[in-house]
CSV table of C-alpha atoms in Angstrom, one decimal:
chain,number,residue,atom,x,y,z
A,1,UNK,CA,-27.8,-1.9,-8.3
A,2,UNK,CA,-24.1,-2.2,-8.1
A,3,UNK,CA,-22.5,-5.7,-8.8
A,4,UNK,CA,-19.3,-6.2,-6.9
A,5,UNK,CA,-16.5,-8.9,-7.4
A,6,UNK,CA,-13.4,-9.5,-5.2
A,7,UNK,CA,-10.2,-11.0,-6.3
A,8,UNK,CA,-6.4,-11.1,-5.4
A,9,UNK,CA,-7.1,-13.3,-2.2
A,10,UNK,CA,-4.5,-16.0,-1.5
A,11,UNK,CA,-2.1,-18.0,1.0
A,12,UNK,CA,1.0,-16.0,2.1
A,13,UNK,CA,3.3,-16.6,5.3
A,14,UNK,CA,3.4,-14.0,8.0
A,15,UNK,CA,4.8,-10.6,7.2
A,16,UNK,CA,3.8,-11.1,3.5
A,17,UNK,CA,1.8,-8.7,1.6
A,18,UNK,CA,-1.4,-9.3,-0.7
A,19,UNK,CA,-3.5,-6.9,-3.1
A,20,UNK,CA,-7.2,-7.1,-2.9
A,21,UNK,CA,-9.3,-5.8,-5.7
A,22,UNK,CA,-13.1,-5.1,-6.2
A,23,UNK,CA,-14.5,-4.4,-9.6
A,24,UNK,CA,-17.9,-2.5,-9.5
A,25,UNK,CA,-20.1,-2.6,-12.1
A,26,UNK,CA,-23.7,-0.8,-12.6
A,27,UNK,CA,-24.7,2.1,-10.8
A,28,UNK,CA,-21.2,3.0,-9.5
A,29,UNK,CA,-22.2,6.4,-8.8
A,30,UNK,CA,-24.6,5.7,-6.1
A,31,UNK,CA,-22.0,4.0,-4.1
A,32,UNK,CA,-20.4,7.0,-2.4
A,33,UNK,CA,-19.4,4.8,0.4
A,34,UNK,CA,-17.2,1.6,0.1
A,35,UNK,CA,-15.5,-0.8,2.3
A,36,UNK,CA,-14.0,-3.8,3.1
A,37,UNK,CA,-14.8,-6.4,5.6
A,38,UNK,CA,-13.6,-9.8,6.5
A,39,UNK,CA,-15.1,-12.6,8.3
A,40,UNK,CA,-12.8,-15.2,10.2
A,41,UNK,CA,-14.1,-18.8,10.8
A,42,UNK,CA,-16.3,-18.8,13.7
A,43,UNK,CA,-16.5,-15.2,14.0
A,44,UNK,CA,-18.7,-12.2,13.1
A,45,UNK,CA,-18.0,-10.2,10.1
A,46,UNK,CA,-16.1,-7.1,11.0
A,47,UNK,CA,-15.3,-3.8,9.1
A,48,UNK,CA,-11.7,-3.3,8.1
A,49,UNK,CA,-11.5,-0.3,5.9
A,50,UNK,CA,-14.1,2.1,4.2
A,51,UNK,CA,-13.6,4.9,1.8
A,52,UNK,CA,-15.8,8.1,0.9
A,53,UNK,CA,-16.7,9.6,-2.2
A,54,UNK,CA,-13.7,12.2,-1.3
A,55,UNK,CA,-11.3,9.6,-0.7
A,56,UNK,CA,-11.3,10.1,3.2
A,57,UNK,CA,-10.6,6.5,4.6
A,58,UNK,CA,-10.7,5.1,7.9
A,59,UNK,CA,-9.5,1.6,9.5
A,60,UNK,CA,-10.0,-0.7,12.2
A,61,UNK,CA,-7.5,-0.5,15.0
A,62,UNK,CA,-6.4,-3.9,14.1
A,63,UNK,CA,-5.2,-3.0,10.7
A,64,UNK,CA,-4.1,0.6,11.0
A,65,UNK,CA,-0.8,1.0,9.4
A,66,UNK,CA,-0.6,-2.0,7.6
A,67,UNK,CA,-3.6,-2.0,5.2
A,68,UNK,CA,-4.7,0.6,3.0
A,69,UNK,CA,-7.8,0.9,0.9
A,70,UNK,CA,-8.0,3.0,-2.3
A,71,UNK,CA,-9.9,3.3,-5.8
A,72,UNK,CA,-9.0,4.0,-9.1
A,73,UNK,CA,-9.6,7.3,-10.6
A,74,UNK,CA,-13.0,6.2,-12.4
A,75,UNK,CA,-14.0,4.7,-9.2
A,76,UNK,CA,-15.0,1.2,-10.7
A,77,UNK,CA,-12.2,-0.5,-8.6
A,78,UNK,CA,-11.6,-0.8,-4.7
A,79,UNK,CA,-8.3,-2.1,-3.7
A,80,UNK,CA,-7.1,-3.0,-0.2
A,81,UNK,CA,-3.5,-3.3,0.0
A,82,UNK,CA,-2.4,-5.8,2.8
A,83,UNK,CA,1.1,-5.7,4.4
A,84,UNK,CA,2.9,-6.9,7.3
A,85,UNK,CA,0.1,-9.8,7.4
A,86,UNK,CA,-0.4,-11.8,10.6
A,87,UNK,CA,-2.2,-15.0,11.3
A,88,UNK,CA,-4.9,-13.3,12.9
A,89,UNK,CA,-5.8,-11.7,9.7
A,90,UNK,CA,-7.0,-15.0,8.0
A,91,UNK,CA,-10.5,-14.8,6.7
A,92,UNK,CA,-12.9,-14.1,3.8
A,93,UNK,CA,-12.7,-10.4,2.7
A,94,UNK,CA,-15.8,-8.9,1.1
A,95,UNK,CA,-16.1,-5.5,-0.8
A,96,UNK,CA,-19.1,-4.0,0.0
A,97,UNK,CA,-21.0,-0.7,-0.8
A,98,UNK,CA,-23.5,1.8,0.9
A,99,UNK,CA,-26.0,2.6,-1.6
A,100,UNK,CA,-28.5,5.5,-1.6
A,101,UNK,CA,-26.6,7.4,1.0
A,102,UNK,CA,-23.5,9.4,1.4
A,103,UNK,CA,-23.0,8.8,4.9
A,104,UNK,CA,-19.8,7.1,5.6
A,105,UNK,CA,-19.2,7.5,9.2
A,106,UNK,CA,-19.5,3.9,10.2
A,107,UNK,CA,-19.3,0.2,9.2
A,108,UNK,CA,-23.2,-0.3,9.5
A,109,UNK,CA,-25.8,-0.6,6.7
A,110,UNK,CA,-23.6,-1.5,3.6
A,111,UNK,CA,-26.4,-2.9,1.5
A,112,UNK,CA,-24.3,-4.3,-1.6
A,113,UNK,CA,-21.9,-7.1,-1.2
A,114,UNK,CA,-19.4,-9.3,-3.3
A,115,UNK,CA,-19.1,-12.9,-2.8
A,116,UNK,CA,-15.7,-12.7,-1.0
A,117,UNK,CA,-12.1,-13.7,-1.6
A,118,UNK,CA,-9.9,-16.0,0.8
A,119,UNK,CA,-7.0,-14.6,2.6
A,120,UNK,CA,-4.9,-17.3,4.4
A,121,UNK,CA,-1.9,-16.2,6.5
A,122,UNK,CA,0.6,-19.0,8.0
A,123,UNK,CA,2.9,-18.4,10.6
């Protein structure tokens, strides 16, 4: 079991930046693949970025070059740096982990989720 708690959301103007954090507790060694997802009002949840145990990271096309995912050395905190924010980045951002597998080649089958943090970008 891994517990995930996000923080760092807020309201910014377009072009601004935010840094989201996700504190992980419990059996964090089982979370070899972690990621950030987001859900805008009226839309399905989508994968934004993921990182594997070796630090290799992948981004959705919509955020490449603007967002950066990272972890602390102890792998107990996951970060998402959001730069050059756009109104279409507005949504609830969730931290997630895929437990019980080192597979990290897609945004599917993540099975542990945080409660989410709201990001609002105004034009």
